[in-house]
GROMACS .gro file of C-alpha atoms in nm:
model
  393
    1MET     CA    1   1.231   9.076  -0.479
    2SER     CA    2   1.214   9.377  -0.247
    3ASP     CA    3   1.230   9.347   0.129
    4SER     CA    4   0.912   9.364   0.331
    5PRO     CA    5   0.894   9.647   0.592
    6GLU     CA    6   0.954   9.385   0.860
    7ASP     CA    7   1.269   9.256   0.683
    8LYS     CA    8   1.402   9.612   0.644
    9ASN     CA    9   1.368   9.668   1.015
   10ASN     CA   10   1.525   9.332   1.093
   11ASN     CA   11   1.828   9.411   0.874
   12PHE     CA   12   1.974   9.607   1.165
   13PHE     CA   13   1.877   9.360   1.437
   14TYR     CA   14   2.233   9.281   1.552
   15GLN     CA   15   2.348   9.642   1.526
   16ASN     CA   16   2.071   9.748   1.765
   17ILE     CA   17   2.125   9.499   2.046
   18PRO     CA   18   2.330   9.622   2.343
   19ALA     CA   19   2.678   9.487   2.412
   20PHE     CA   20   2.774   9.342   2.749
   21GLU     CA   21   3.119   9.357   2.912
   22GLY     CA   22   3.315   9.072   3.064
   23PHE     CA   23   3.326   8.723   2.914
   24SER     CA   24   3.132   8.571   3.207
   25GLY     CA   25   2.830   8.744   3.054
   26VAL     CA   26   2.804   8.460   2.801
   27THR     CA   27   2.645   8.253   3.079
   28LEU     CA   28   2.359   8.502   3.135
   29LEU     CA   29   2.059   8.432   2.914
   30SER     CA   30   1.944   8.786   2.975
   31ASN     CA   31   2.229   8.900   2.747
   32TYR     CA   32   2.097   8.694   2.454
   33HIS     CA   33   1.841   8.803   2.194
   34SER     CA   34   1.618   8.600   1.967
   35THR     CA   35   1.732   8.615   1.605
   36PRO     CA   36   1.462   8.715   1.351
   37ASP     CA   37   1.314   8.418   1.162
   38SER     CA   38   1.407   8.574   0.825
   39TRP     CA   39   1.779   8.590   0.896
   40HIS     CA   40   2.006   8.314   0.766
   41ILE     CA   41   2.276   8.112   0.933
   42VAL     CA   42   2.583   8.054   0.716
   43ILE     CA   43   2.853   7.799   0.796
   44ALA     CA   44   3.177   7.750   0.605
   45ASP     CA   45   3.446   7.497   0.680
   46VAL     CA   46   3.748   7.348   0.511
   47VAL     CA   47   3.692   6.986   0.405
   48ASN     CA   48   3.959   6.739   0.517
   49SER     CA   49   4.136   7.003   0.721
   50THR     CA   50   4.312   6.730   0.918
   51ARG     CA   51   4.494   6.616   0.604
   52ALA     CA   52   4.605   6.971   0.528
   53ILE     CA   53   4.730   7.001   0.889
   54GLU     CA   54   4.931   6.683   0.853
   55GLN     CA   55   5.090   6.846   0.546
   56GLY     CA   56   5.194   7.148   0.755
   57ARG     CA   57   4.932   7.375   0.598
   58TYR     CA   58   4.733   7.487   0.902
   59LYS     CA   59   4.804   7.855   0.830
   60ASP     CA   60   4.643   7.806   0.488
   61VAL     CA   61   4.342   7.648   0.660
   62ASN     CA   62   4.322   7.932   0.913
   63MET     CA   63   4.346   8.187   0.636
   64ILE     CA   64   4.054   8.039   0.445
   65GLY     CA   65   3.847   8.023   0.765
   66ALA     CA   66   3.915   8.393   0.835
   67ALA     CA   67   3.861   8.475   0.467
   68SER     CA   68   3.505   8.339   0.484
   69ILE     CA   69   3.431   8.606   0.747
   70THR     CA   70   3.612   8.878   0.552
   71ALA     CA   71   3.432   8.798   0.225
   72VAL     CA   72   3.090   8.826   0.393
   73LEU     CA   73   3.172   9.144   0.587
   74ASN     CA   74   3.300   9.318   0.278
   75VAL     CA   75   2.971   9.265   0.089
   76THR     CA   76   2.753   9.351   0.390
   77SER     CA   77   2.928   9.664   0.509
   78GLN     CA   78   2.597   9.848   0.551
   79PHE     CA   79   2.499   9.600   0.822
   80ASP     CA   80   2.648   9.479   1.147
   81ILE     CA   81   2.702   9.099   1.105
   82PRO     CA   82   2.752   8.854   1.396
   83TYR     CA   83   3.014   8.585   1.334
   84VAL     CA   84   3.247   8.342   1.509
   85PHE     CA   85   3.581   8.209   1.386
   86GLY     CA   86   3.628   7.834   1.420
   87GLY     CA   87   3.983   7.782   1.304
   88ASP     CA   88   3.906   7.582   0.989
   89GLY     CA   89   3.586   7.771   0.918
   90ALA     CA   90   3.334   8.024   1.048
   91THR     CA   91   2.971   8.076   1.137
   92LEU     CA   92   2.780   8.394   1.050
   93LEU     CA   93   2.426   8.529   1.062
   94VAL     CA   94   2.310   8.752   0.778
   95PRO     CA   95   1.991   8.945   0.705
   96PRO     CA   96   1.765   8.826   0.422
   97SER     CA   97   1.851   9.115   0.193
   98ALA     CA   98   2.217   9.016   0.197
   99VAL     CA   99   2.180   8.645   0.126
  100GLN     CA  100   2.236   8.667  -0.250
  101ALA     CA  101   2.547   8.885  -0.214
  102VAL     CA  102   2.683   8.653   0.053
  103GLU     CA  103   2.622   8.347  -0.169
  104THR     CA  104   2.816   8.513  -0.451
  105ALA     CA  105   3.107   8.614  -0.229
  106LEU     CA  106   3.145   8.271  -0.069
  107ALA     CA  107   3.113   8.092  -0.406
  108GLN     CA  108   3.395   8.312  -0.525
  109LEU     CA  109   3.596   8.218  -0.217
  110GLN     CA  110   3.532   7.851  -0.282
  111ASN     CA  111   3.676   7.896  -0.628
  112LEU     CA  112   3.980   8.089  -0.495
  113ALA     CA  113   4.047   7.829  -0.224
  114ASP     CA  114   4.036   7.547  -0.478
  115ARG     CA  115   4.231   7.721  -0.755
  116GLN     CA  116   4.507   7.886  -0.546
  117LEU     CA  117   4.537   7.662  -0.241
  118ARG     CA  118   4.383   7.330  -0.350
  119LEU     CA  119   4.153   7.337  -0.049
  120LYS     CA  120   3.781   7.262  -0.067
  121LEU     CA  121   3.558   7.500   0.123
  122ARG     CA  122   3.218   7.361   0.220
  123VAL     CA  123   2.946   7.626   0.255
  124GLY     CA  124   2.578   7.603   0.345
  125HIS     CA  125   2.302   7.828   0.472
  126THR     CA  126   1.939   7.824   0.575
  127SER     CA  127   1.691   8.054   0.746
  128ILE     CA  128   1.654   8.076   1.126
  129HIS     CA  129   1.293   7.978   1.065
  130ASN     CA  130   1.405   7.646   0.920
  131ILE     CA  131   1.637   7.580   1.211
  132ARG     CA  132   1.350   7.643   1.453
  133SER     CA  133   1.120   7.419   1.256
  134LEU     CA  134   1.371   7.138   1.320
  135GLY     CA  135   1.347   7.194   1.697
  136HIS     CA  136   1.652   7.419   1.757
  137ASP     CA  137   1.708   7.788   1.825
  138ILE     CA  138   1.973   8.053   1.769
  139LEU     CA  139   2.014   8.329   2.022
  140VAL     CA  140   2.286   8.590   1.991
  141SER     CA  141   2.464   8.828   2.225
  142LYS     CA  142   2.739   9.088   2.177
  143LEU     CA  143   3.060   9.098   2.385
  144ALA     CA  144   3.235   9.434   2.397
  145LEU     CA  145   3.613   9.406   2.351
  146SER     CA  146   3.704   9.773   2.320
  147PRO     CA  147   3.542  10.084   2.173
  148ASN     CA  148   3.410  10.003   1.825
  149ASN     CA  149   3.497   9.631   1.855
  150HIS     CA  150   3.282   9.343   1.968
  151LEU     CA  151   3.233   8.969   1.917
  152ALA     CA  152   2.915   8.768   1.875
  153MET     CA  153   2.829   8.481   2.107
  154PHE     CA  154   2.560   8.221   2.030
  155THR     CA  155   2.347   7.972   2.221
  156GLY     CA  156   2.028   7.775   2.170
  157GLY     CA  157   2.161   7.463   1.999
  158GLY     CA  158   2.105   7.586   1.644
  159ILE     CA  159   2.469   7.638   1.552
  160ALA     CA  160   2.561   7.278   1.637
  161ALA     CA  161   2.255   7.153   1.454
  162MET     CA  162   2.343   7.352   1.141
  163ASP     CA  163   2.697   7.222   1.149
  164ARG     CA  164   2.565   6.863   1.146
  165LEU     CA  165   2.325   6.942   0.859
  166LEU     CA  166   2.610   7.080   0.652
  167LYS     CA  167   2.838   6.785   0.706
  168GLU     CA  168   2.549   6.549   0.616
  169ASN     CA  169   2.471   6.742   0.292
  170SER     CA  170   2.118   6.770   0.422
  171PRO     CA  171   1.845   6.869   0.171
  172ASP     CA  172   1.705   7.092   0.449
  173ILE     CA  173   1.971   7.353   0.377
  174THR     CA  174   2.116   7.531   0.071
  175ILE     CA  175   2.467   7.410  -0.014
  176LEU     CA  176   2.694   7.614  -0.240
  177HIS     CA  177   2.900   7.452  -0.511
  178GLY     CA  178   3.146   7.723  -0.604
  179ASP     CA  179   3.175   7.970  -0.886
  180GLU     CA  180   3.327   7.877  -1.220
  181GLY     CA  181   3.418   8.241  -1.288
  182GLN     CA  182   3.758   8.397  -1.225
  183ILE     CA  183   3.632   8.698  -1.025
  184PRO     CA  184   3.794   8.679  -0.678
  185PRO     CA  185   3.612   8.783  -0.361
  186ASP     CA  186   3.690   9.111  -0.190
  187LEU     CA  187   3.920   9.013   0.099
  188SER     CA  188   4.063   9.356   0.171
  189GLY     CA  189   4.158   9.392   0.536
  190LEU     CA  190   4.274   9.031   0.579
  191SER     CA  191   4.637   8.991   0.681
  192CYS     CA  192   4.877   8.749   0.853
  193ARG     CA  193   5.189   8.945   0.942
  194TRP     CA  194   5.258   8.835   1.300
  195GLU     CA  195   5.499   8.563   1.402
  196PRO     CA  196   5.335   8.266   1.574
  197LEU     CA  197   5.276   8.356   1.938
  198GLU     CA  198   5.518   8.159   2.156
  199ALA     CA  199   5.368   8.043   2.485
  200VAL     CA  200   5.503   8.245   2.776
  201ARG     CA  201   5.428   7.962   3.023
  202GLY     CA  202   5.522   7.680   2.791
  203THR     CA  203   5.191   7.564   2.641
  204MET     CA  204   4.915   7.703   2.421
  205LEU     CA  205   4.614   7.490   2.512
  206SER     CA  206   4.325   7.478   2.264
  207ILE     CA  207   4.006   7.373   2.444
  208LEU     CA  208   3.665   7.282   2.303
  209ILE     CA  209   3.386   7.219   2.552
  210ASN     CA  210   3.033   7.114   2.454
  211PRO     CA  211   2.795   7.152   2.746
  212LEU     CA  212   2.531   6.879   2.766
  213GLY     CA  213   2.179   6.929   2.888
  214ALA     CA  214   1.815   6.932   2.785
  215SER     CA  215   1.775   7.311   2.795
  216THR     CA  216   1.969   7.616   2.687
  217ALA     CA  217   1.957   7.746   3.045
  218HIS     CA  218   2.108   7.425   3.176
  219ARG     CA  219   2.388   7.428   2.917
  220THR     CA  220   2.483   7.793   2.982
  221GLN     CA  221   2.482   7.717   3.353
  222ILE     CA  222   2.737   7.442   3.294
  223VAL     CA  223   2.954   7.679   3.091
  224GLY     CA  224   2.946   7.922   3.383
  225GLN     CA  225   3.055   7.653   3.626
  226VAL     CA  226   3.340   7.539   3.402
  227LEU     CA  227   3.464   7.899   3.362
  228GLU     CA  228   3.451   7.953   3.738
  229ASP     CA  229   3.639   7.630   3.806
  230LEU     CA  230   3.908   7.712   3.549
  231ALA     CA  231   3.963   8.059   3.696
  232ALA     CA  232   3.978   7.915   4.049
  233PHE     CA  233   4.217   7.643   3.940
  234LEU     CA  234   4.450   7.892   3.771
  235SER     CA  235   4.414   8.136   4.062
  236GLU     CA  236   4.343   8.426   3.827
  237ASP     CA  237   4.096   8.547   3.571
  238LEU     CA  238   4.129   8.380   3.231
  239GLU     CA  239   4.194   8.726   3.093
  240GLN     CA  240   4.546   8.689   3.237
  241ARG     CA  241   4.602   8.373   3.028
  242ARG     CA  242   4.537   8.527   2.690
  243PRO     CA  243   4.785   8.417   2.420
  244THR     CA  244   4.898   8.771   2.335
  245SER     CA  245   5.154   8.950   2.551
  246GLU     CA  246   5.415   9.223   2.513
  247THR     CA  247   5.689   8.959   2.505
  248ASN     CA  248   5.556   8.731   2.229
  249MET     CA  249   5.403   8.970   1.977
  250ARG     CA  250   5.652   9.011   1.688
  251LEU     CA  251   5.594   9.129   1.337
  252ARG     CA  252   5.789   8.917   1.085
  253TRP     CA  253   5.972   9.066   0.790
  254PRO     CA  254   6.015   8.943   0.526
  255LEU     CA  255   5.674   8.784   0.577
  256ARG     CA  256   5.666   8.406   0.606
  257ASN     CA  257   5.319   8.417   0.453
  258LEU     CA  258   5.378   8.703   0.213
  259TRP     CA  259   5.261   8.513  -0.098
  260LEU     CA  260   4.958   8.375   0.088
  261GLU     CA  261   4.838   8.722   0.187
  262ALA     CA  262   4.911   8.853  -0.165
  263ILE     CA  263   4.711   8.588  -0.354
  264MET     CA  264   4.425   8.605  -0.104
  265THR     CA  265   4.383   8.981  -0.109
  266ARG     CA  266   4.488   9.077  -0.463
  267GLY     CA  267   4.133   9.135  -0.587
  268SER     CA  268   4.146   9.247  -0.952
  269ARG     CA  269   4.521   9.329  -0.932
  270SER     CA  270   4.792   9.102  -1.062
  271SER     CA  271   4.946   8.866  -0.802
  272LEU     CA  272   5.292   9.023  -0.854
  273ARG     CA  273   5.162   9.377  -0.808
  274ARG     CA  274   4.986   9.276  -0.488
  275TYR     CA  275   5.295   9.084  -0.374
  276LEU     CA  276   5.509   9.397  -0.409
  277GLY     CA  277   5.243   9.607  -0.234
  278VAL     CA  278   5.233   9.375   0.066
  279TYR     CA  279   5.611   9.353   0.067
  280VAL     CA  280   5.660   9.730   0.093
  281ASN     CA  281   5.362   9.788   0.327
  282SER     CA  282   5.477   9.520   0.570
  283LEU     CA  283   5.833   9.664   0.572
  284ILE     CA  284   5.695  10.005   0.667
  285GLN     CA  285   5.478   9.848   0.938
  286LYS     CA  286   5.779   9.660   1.077
  287PHE     CA  287   5.989   9.979   1.087
  288LEU     CA  288   5.711  10.173   1.265
  289ASP     CA  289   5.663   9.888   1.512
  290ILE     CA  290   6.033   9.862   1.602
  291PHE     CA  291   6.059  10.233   1.680
  292ASN     CA  292   5.706  10.284   1.817
  293LEU     CA  293   5.623  10.544   1.554
  294LYS     CA  294   5.305  10.682   1.403
  295LEU     CA  295   5.240  10.727   1.032
  296GLY     CA  296   4.898  10.832   0.902
  297ASP     CA  297   4.631  10.625   1.079
  298PHE     CA  298   4.881  10.367   1.202
  299ASN     CA  299   5.014  10.430   1.553
  300ALA     CA  300   5.239  10.136   1.646
  301PRO     CA  301   5.212  10.138   2.031
  302VAL     CA  302   4.840  10.215   2.026
  303TYR     CA  303   4.775   9.937   1.769
  304ARG     CA  304   4.965   9.678   1.975
  305ASN     CA  305   4.766   9.764   2.289
  306GLU     CA  306   4.438   9.750   2.102
  307LEU     CA  307   4.538   9.426   1.938
  308ARG     CA  308   4.582   9.245   2.268
  309ALA     CA  309   4.233   9.358   2.371
  310ASN     CA  310   4.071   9.268   2.035
  311THR     CA  311   4.155   8.897   2.022
  312ASP     CA  312   3.893   8.621   2.019
  313PHE     CA  313   4.081   8.378   2.243
  314ARG     CA  314   3.748   8.313   2.423
  315ARG     CA  315   3.422   8.256   2.235
  316TYR     CA  316   3.099   8.063   2.266
  317ASP     CA  317   2.877   7.930   1.987
  318ASP     CA  318   2.708   7.630   2.156
  319THR     CA  319   3.073   7.524   2.204
  320LEU     CA  320   3.304   7.700   2.449
  321ARG     CA  321   3.634   7.768   2.268
  322LEU     CA  322   3.940   7.877   2.462
  323ILE     CA  323   4.309   7.929   2.386
  324LEU     CA  324   4.500   7.957   2.711
  325ASP     CA  325   4.867   8.013   2.784
  326CYS     CA  326   4.956   7.771   3.067
  327SER     CA  327   5.224   7.536   3.186
  328ARG     CA  328   5.229   7.169   3.090
  329ASP     CA  329   5.139   7.072   3.441
  330GLU     CA  330   4.843   7.315   3.439
  331ALA     CA  331   4.732   7.169   3.103
  332ALA     CA  332   4.734   6.815   3.243
  333ARG     CA  333   4.537   6.925   3.548
  334ILE     CA  334   4.289   7.116   3.334
  335GLU     CA  335   4.229   6.794   3.139
  336ASP     CA  336   4.167   6.616   3.472
  337LEU     CA  337   3.912   6.882   3.562
  338LEU     CA  338   3.732   6.847   3.231
  339GLU     CA  339   3.746   6.469   3.257
  340SER     CA  340   3.556   6.489   3.588
  341TYR     CA  341   3.285   6.695   3.416
  342ARG     CA  342   3.274   6.445   3.130
  343SER     CA  343   3.245   6.145   3.361
  344GLU     CA  344   2.945   6.313   3.524
  345GLY     CA  345   2.776   6.340   3.179
  346ARG     CA  346   2.787   6.722   3.182
  347ILE     CA  347   3.021   6.794   2.889
  348SER     CA  348   3.212   6.647   2.600
  349TYR     CA  349   3.547   6.807   2.529
  350GLY     CA  350   3.856   6.808   2.312
  351LEU     CA  351   4.207   6.942   2.372
  352HIS     CA  352   4.511   7.018   2.162
  353ILE     CA  353   4.852   7.119   2.299
  354SER     CA  354   5.105   7.330   2.114
  355SER     CA  355   5.387   7.562   2.208
  356ARG     CA  356   5.248   7.840   1.990
  357ALA     CA  357   4.930   8.010   1.871
  358LEU     CA  358   4.852   8.155   1.530
  359MET     CA  359   4.700   8.498   1.473
  360THR     CA  360   4.516   8.614   1.162
  361CYS     CA  361   4.406   8.975   1.145
  362LEU     CA  362   4.108   9.155   1.004
  363VAL     CA  363   4.159   9.532   0.994
  364PHE     CA  364   3.840   9.727   0.915
  365SER     CA  365   3.959  10.083   0.985
  366LEU     CA  366   4.266  10.204   1.168
  367SER     CA  367   4.128  10.559   1.189
  368ASP     CA  368   3.824  10.423   1.379
  369HIS     CA  369   4.034  10.169   1.574
  370ARG     CA  370   3.828   9.885   1.430
  371HIS     CA  371   4.026   9.563   1.400
  372ILE     CA  372   3.967   9.203   1.515
  373HIS     CA  373   4.235   8.934   1.555
  374PHE     CA  374   4.152   8.563   1.528
  375ILE     CA  375   4.348   8.324   1.752
  376ASP     CA  376   4.394   7.951   1.708
  377GLY     CA  377   4.645   7.700   1.841
  378ALA     CA  378   4.931   7.614   1.609
  379ASP     CA  379   4.985   7.265   1.460
  380GLY     CA  380   4.612   7.195   1.442
  381GLY     CA  381   4.452   7.399   1.718
  382PHE     CA  382   4.074   7.379   1.729
  383ALA     CA  383   4.058   7.153   1.422
  384LEU     CA  384   4.256   6.876   1.598
  385ALA     CA  385   4.087   6.942   1.930
  386ALA     CA  386   3.757   6.870   1.751
  387LYS     CA  387   3.895   6.538   1.627
  388LYS     CA  388   3.982   6.444   1.985
  389ILE     CA  389   3.641   6.513   2.132
  390LYS     CA  390   3.570   6.284   2.427
  391ASP     CA  391   3.200   6.228   2.470
  392THR     CA  392   3.008   6.071   2.758
  393LYS     CA  393   2.993   5.720   2.618
   0.00000   0.00000   0.00000
């Protein structure tokens, strides 16, 4: 079925909206834009991620979550796709003309996750029109990180509603059940070559905050107040508490997750051939990084500086997600601050404390300086913070 003229115009909706600068812009409704009815919301998450975490497999869980974004972006390269990484999954919006290709790619990923990692990936999608018919909305904005790199932010209540529908196996949405074939998804660009990021101040604090209120305006206002209070409490902008720093960014070689990257990104190649390719490529990258050298499109010092800017340690998709480097005392006092908001019925929240953060990378083009780096707390991060959500009851 061919696209209508309206659908063809809507295909480039996200590409055409302006980006804003500064994370505080997530609290301004003027930065958000109404998503076309014909677009689809897609959510993927790892089932029973807590069990995998207890088995010490959170990097595997993270990798599948990031892979769900990679698989979609690689089959929709002609469009600009908004997405948010959730640790054990991801949320994306896709134009109607891409839905079939996205279904195929994610069904292939479900098969890969099950066959290679024994993890079950749950995937569902529905149109924005259907979400609105259920009384919710999805508005999107675009946060500029650096030239050629940005992150999507969402509000309107629709993301949270879709997440509930997926977990309930609701008949109101389309749920994918995998692909019996052996064709793997295209996951080129996905990598995991950095050591876990050790906290400079002692603690990597994973924070989930759900603002409560009858209207989108009210909820975004609460988010703004929380961000202001956190910055005032820490006596500096949250930018200064990002998990990446000059002192804790280290490339590992040999790679701890060498086989994981190889089996995830092998495509039609043999696992051994891809293993050897990643082995050699990561050795070269390590050498260039140690000596701050440039080879081809890879410039080690430039890449490290861009990497620190291009992390998603702050995002908002109806839930405010933060990874902050802070002291244990600061972490305890942040919890006290959030508890006061919770007791007033303004938020629900969940926290997870670790000494490290994990980073999974998605490199689109080094020549165009296009690369995004997903951050999550180690030892469970956002997945365990979600299990510890304290509501207002």
